């Protein structure tokens, strides 16, 4: 019976770790800005405007985050 | 009190996309024009105005439209900042930004078209016409 080599197992582990990293990055809080149909850019996490926008958005989502009820 | 055109448009936006939980329209001077649903209270209105102000501050000189999406842990906020007004939407976490912006642009285009038609409407002078006497 053949066993996968250590290198191959290491490769699998790296792929899983990369997939988890990509998934975590996708769900990371971030601010994306697009001006006049140009390519969007993501603001740096520590940029003051990004921090302000994230703070306001957190409060607004907490206030209005649930599904809209019929008027 | 009867709903304004803008309020009806925002209600339509909420009908258009079940992912959009709340929406607001803010004037270029920072005052709230309309919001939906009815549970959009004073605190949320203040936050919407702050978001619009931050979005306007991010717009470079000469820019006509700025789109911003802010993803946080439990949801996301979308802002379209135009020359006349800004629209803010609150959604859940797992949404496609392109679709949300598409729906927002559709409603903004409708609002612009309605405003243009209103501006073009010519005032028709009311003229008295003879009415047959009753009886």
Tab-separated table of C-alpha atoms in Angstrom:
chain	number	residue	atom	x	y	z
A	1	UNK	CA	0.000	0.000	0.000
A	2	UNK	CA	1.341	3.377	-0.952
A	3	UNK	CA	1.182	6.310	1.451
A	4	UNK	CA	1.305	9.893	0.273
A	5	UNK	CA	4.623	11.449	0.909
A	6	UNK	CA	5.259	14.032	3.584
A	7	UNK	CA	5.667	16.643	0.888
A	8	UNK	CA	2.259	15.885	-0.552
A	9	UNK	CA	0.596	16.020	2.878
A	10	UNK	CA	2.316	19.313	3.501
A	11	UNK	CA	0.941	20.556	0.189
A	12	UNK	CA	-2.602	19.622	1.183
A	13	UNK	CA	-2.231	21.389	4.534
A	14	UNK	CA	-0.959	24.510	2.797
A	15	UNK	CA	-3.905	24.491	0.387
A	16	UNK	CA	-6.396	24.166	3.239
A	17	UNK	CA	-4.661	26.937	5.167
A	18	UNK	CA	-4.692	29.181	2.089
A	19	UNK	CA	-8.398	28.517	1.502
A	20	UNK	CA	-9.187	29.383	5.115
A	21	UNK	CA	-7.058	32.525	4.831
A	22	UNK	CA	-8.868	33.600	1.658
A	23	UNK	CA	-12.250	32.972	3.304
A	24	UNK	CA	-11.230	34.951	6.393
A	25	UNK	CA	-9.953	37.807	4.213
A	26	UNK	CA	-13.266	37.914	2.336
A	27	UNK	CA	-15.174	38.297	5.607
A	28	UNK	CA	-12.774	40.846	7.054
A	29	UNK	CA	-14.287	44.303	7.700
A	30	UNK	CA	-13.195	46.591	4.921
A	31	UNK	CA	-14.078	49.768	3.079
A	32	UNK	CA	-14.114	49.781	-0.687
A	33	UNK	CA	-14.346	52.999	-2.676
A	34	UNK	CA	-15.133	53.408	-6.348
A	35	UNK	CA	-15.018	56.812	-8.012
A	36	UNK	CA	-16.776	57.434	-11.337
A	37	UNK	CA	-16.811	53.807	-12.519
A	38	UNK	CA	-13.069	53.422	-12.044
A	39	UNK	CA	-11.575	50.307	-10.476
A	40	UNK	CA	-12.538	50.055	-6.806
A	41	UNK	CA	-9.839	50.436	-4.184
A	42	UNK	CA	-9.854	49.110	-0.652
A	43	UNK	CA	-8.901	51.611	2.037
A	44	UNK	CA	-6.128	50.662	4.434
A	45	UNK	CA	-7.455	49.297	7.720
A	46	UNK	CA	-5.675	51.931	9.764
A	47	UNK	CA	-6.664	54.868	7.541
A	48	UNK	CA	-8.645	57.415	9.611
A	49	UNK	CA	-11.493	57.620	7.086
A	50	UNK	CA	-11.765	53.809	6.988
A	51	UNK	CA	-11.964	53.653	10.783
A	52	UNK	CA	-14.632	56.362	10.863
A	53	UNK	CA	-16.707	54.675	8.139
A	54	UNK	CA	-16.398	51.262	9.811
A	55	UNK	CA	-17.494	52.709	13.145
A	56	UNK	CA	-20.551	54.445	11.683
A	57	UNK	CA	-21.465	51.401	9.583
A	58	UNK	CA	-21.228	49.110	12.634
A	59	UNK	CA	-23.633	51.356	14.545
A	60	UNK	CA	-26.023	51.606	11.586
A	61	UNK	CA	-25.998	47.838	10.974
A	62	UNK	CA	-26.611	47.232	14.678
A	63	UNK	CA	-29.555	49.657	14.546
A	64	UNK	CA	-31.088	48.555	11.229
A	65	UNK	CA	-29.479	45.183	10.593
A	66	UNK	CA	-32.588	43.031	10.789
A	67	UNK	CA	-34.763	42.307	7.782
A	68	UNK	CA	-37.106	45.137	6.892
A	69	UNK	CA	-40.623	44.766	8.214
A	70	UNK	CA	-43.619	45.677	6.134
A	71	UNK	CA	-44.481	49.350	6.379
B	1	UNK	CA	-49.365	61.846	6.152
B	2	UNK	CA	-48.910	60.869	2.511
B	3	UNK	CA	-45.574	59.358	1.553
B	4	UNK	CA	-43.349	61.435	-0.673
B	5	UNK	CA	-42.016	60.225	-4.019
B	6	UNK	CA	-38.635	59.586	-2.401
B	7	UNK	CA	-40.164	57.531	0.412
B	8	UNK	CA	-42.118	55.471	-2.099
B	9	UNK	CA	-38.931	54.954	-4.117
B	10	UNK	CA	-37.056	53.709	-1.046
B	11	UNK	CA	-39.923	51.362	-0.140
B	12	UNK	CA	-39.769	50.066	-3.700
B	13	UNK	CA	-36.022	49.513	-3.262
B	14	UNK	CA	-36.697	47.393	-0.180
B	15	UNK	CA	-39.232	45.404	-2.180
B	16	UNK	CA	-36.761	45.072	-5.038
B	17	UNK	CA	-34.082	43.460	-2.913
B	18	UNK	CA	-34.833	41.429	0.199
B	19	UNK	CA	-31.160	41.806	1.152
B	20	UNK	CA	-31.622	45.528	1.725
B	21	UNK	CA	-32.895	46.047	5.264
B	22	UNK	CA	-33.067	49.829	5.322
B	23	UNK	CA	-32.452	52.738	2.984
B	24	UNK	CA	-32.122	56.483	3.310
B	25	UNK	CA	-31.743	59.462	1.020
B	26	UNK	CA	-29.678	62.412	2.214
B	27	UNK	CA	-29.547	65.832	0.572
B	28	UNK	CA	-26.243	67.386	-0.510
B	29	UNK	CA	-26.488	69.763	2.465
B	30	UNK	CA	-26.742	66.804	4.843
B	31	UNK	CA	-30.444	66.775	5.633
B	32	UNK	CA	-32.434	63.560	5.493
B	33	UNK	CA	-34.907	63.564	2.583
B	34	UNK	CA	-36.527	60.183	3.130
B	35	UNK	CA	-35.952	56.816	4.748
B	36	UNK	CA	-37.491	53.357	4.833
B	37	UNK	CA	-38.753	51.305	6.588
B	38	UNK	CA	-40.778	53.219	9.171
B	39	UNK	CA	-38.520	51.889	11.934
B	40	UNK	CA	-35.702	54.086	10.574
B	41	UNK	CA	-35.504	56.376	13.582
B	42	UNK	CA	-33.615	59.469	14.601
B	43	UNK	CA	-30.455	57.602	15.603
B	44	UNK	CA	-30.264	55.807	12.283
B	45	UNK	CA	-30.950	59.076	10.448
B	46	UNK	CA	-28.018	60.717	12.223
B	47	UNK	CA	-25.746	57.803	11.281
B	48	UNK	CA	-26.947	57.957	7.663
B	49	UNK	CA	-26.121	61.665	7.549
B	50	UNK	CA	-22.663	60.962	8.983
B	51	UNK	CA	-22.037	58.244	6.392
B	52	UNK	CA	-23.087	60.586	3.594
B	53	UNK	CA	-20.770	63.292	4.921
B	54	UNK	CA	-17.834	60.864	5.097
B	55	UNK	CA	-18.589	59.691	1.556
B	56	UNK	CA	-18.658	63.258	0.262
B	57	UNK	CA	-15.331	63.908	1.972
B	58	UNK	CA	-13.825	60.952	0.100
B	59	UNK	CA	-14.960	62.249	-3.296
B	60	UNK	CA	-12.119	63.867	-5.212
B	61	UNK	CA	-12.572	67.218	-6.926
B	62	UNK	CA	-14.705	66.881	-10.056
B	63	UNK	CA	-16.008	63.393	-9.292
B	64	UNK	CA	-19.647	62.869	-10.221
B	65	UNK	CA	-20.363	59.619	-8.377
B	66	UNK	CA	-18.682	57.852	-5.485
B	67	UNK	CA	-19.709	54.348	-4.493
B	68	UNK	CA	-18.616	53.027	-1.122
B	69	UNK	CA	-19.340	49.685	0.436
B	70	UNK	CA	-18.432	49.130	4.054
B	71	UNK	CA	-18.484	45.517	5.207
B	72	UNK	CA	-18.578	44.895	8.939
B	73	UNK	CA	-19.014	41.745	11.007
B	74	UNK	CA	-22.829	41.586	10.947
B	75	UNK	CA	-23.730	43.355	7.736
B	76	UNK	CA	-22.773	46.013	5.276
B	77	UNK	CA	-23.550	49.612	4.420
B	78	UNK	CA	-23.625	50.877	0.835
B	79	UNK	CA	-23.386	54.516	-0.134
B	80	UNK	CA	-23.823	56.179	-3.513
B	81	UNK	CA	-22.842	59.806	-3.335
B	82	UNK	CA	-23.990	61.902	-6.274
B	83	UNK	CA	-24.068	65.601	-7.039
B	84	UNK	CA	-27.552	66.180	-5.642
B	85	UNK	CA	-28.021	63.535	-3.000
B	86	UNK	CA	-26.610	60.406	-1.393
B	87	UNK	CA	-28.319	57.076	-0.951
B	88	UNK	CA	-27.440	54.790	1.945
B	89	UNK	CA	-28.490	51.159	2.257
B	90	UNK	CA	-28.023	48.669	5.074
B	91	UNK	CA	-27.824	44.996	4.133
B	92	UNK	CA	-26.963	41.638	5.595
B	93	UNK	CA	-23.455	40.248	5.467
B	94	UNK	CA	-23.675	37.885	2.502
B	95	UNK	CA	-24.683	40.104	-0.395
B	96	UNK	CA	-23.258	40.785	-3.809
B	97	UNK	CA	-22.176	44.443	-3.857
B	98	UNK	CA	-22.646	44.706	-7.621
B	99	UNK	CA	-26.299	43.747	-7.341
B	100	UNK	CA	-26.967	46.110	-4.460
B	101	UNK	CA	-25.357	49.020	-6.318
B	102	UNK	CA	-27.333	48.088	-9.443
B	103	UNK	CA	-30.643	48.268	-7.560
B	104	UNK	CA	-29.642	51.525	-5.876
B	105	UNK	CA	-28.690	53.078	-9.230
B	106	UNK	CA	-31.991	51.924	-10.738
B	107	UNK	CA	-33.965	53.740	-8.046
B	108	UNK	CA	-31.757	56.845	-8.218
B	109	UNK	CA	-32.235	56.972	-12.000
B	110	UNK	CA	-36.006	56.744	-11.531
B	111	UNK	CA	-35.894	59.555	-8.975
B	112	UNK	CA	-33.802	61.747	-11.306
B	113	UNK	CA	-36.200	61.054	-14.157
B	114	UNK	CA	-39.199	61.941	-11.985
B	115	UNK	CA	-37.502	65.158	-10.871
B	116	UNK	CA	-36.717	66.095	-14.487
B	117	UNK	CA	-40.310	65.460	-15.545
B	118	UNK	CA	-41.542	67.539	-12.626
B	119	UNK	CA	-39.238	70.386	-13.668
B	120	UNK	CA	-40.440	70.226	-17.280
B	121	UNK	CA	-44.076	70.217	-16.335
B	122	UNK	CA	-45.606	73.421	-17.658
B	123	UNK	CA	-48.063	75.122	-15.406
B	124	UNK	CA	-51.424	75.166	-17.162
B	125	UNK	CA	-53.446	78.273	-16.310
B	126	UNK	CA	-56.780	77.438	-14.823
B	127	UNK	CA	-59.525	78.993	-16.874
B	128	UNK	CA	-63.096	79.198	-15.750
B	129	UNK	CA	-65.570	77.522	-18.041
B	130	UNK	CA	-69.317	77.904	-17.972
B	131	UNK	CA	-71.152	75.264	-15.998
B	132	UNK	CA	-74.729	74.463	-16.632
B	133	UNK	CA	-76.918	75.516	-13.771
B	134	UNK	CA	-78.143	72.590	-11.726
B	135	UNK	CA	-81.809	71.829	-11.955
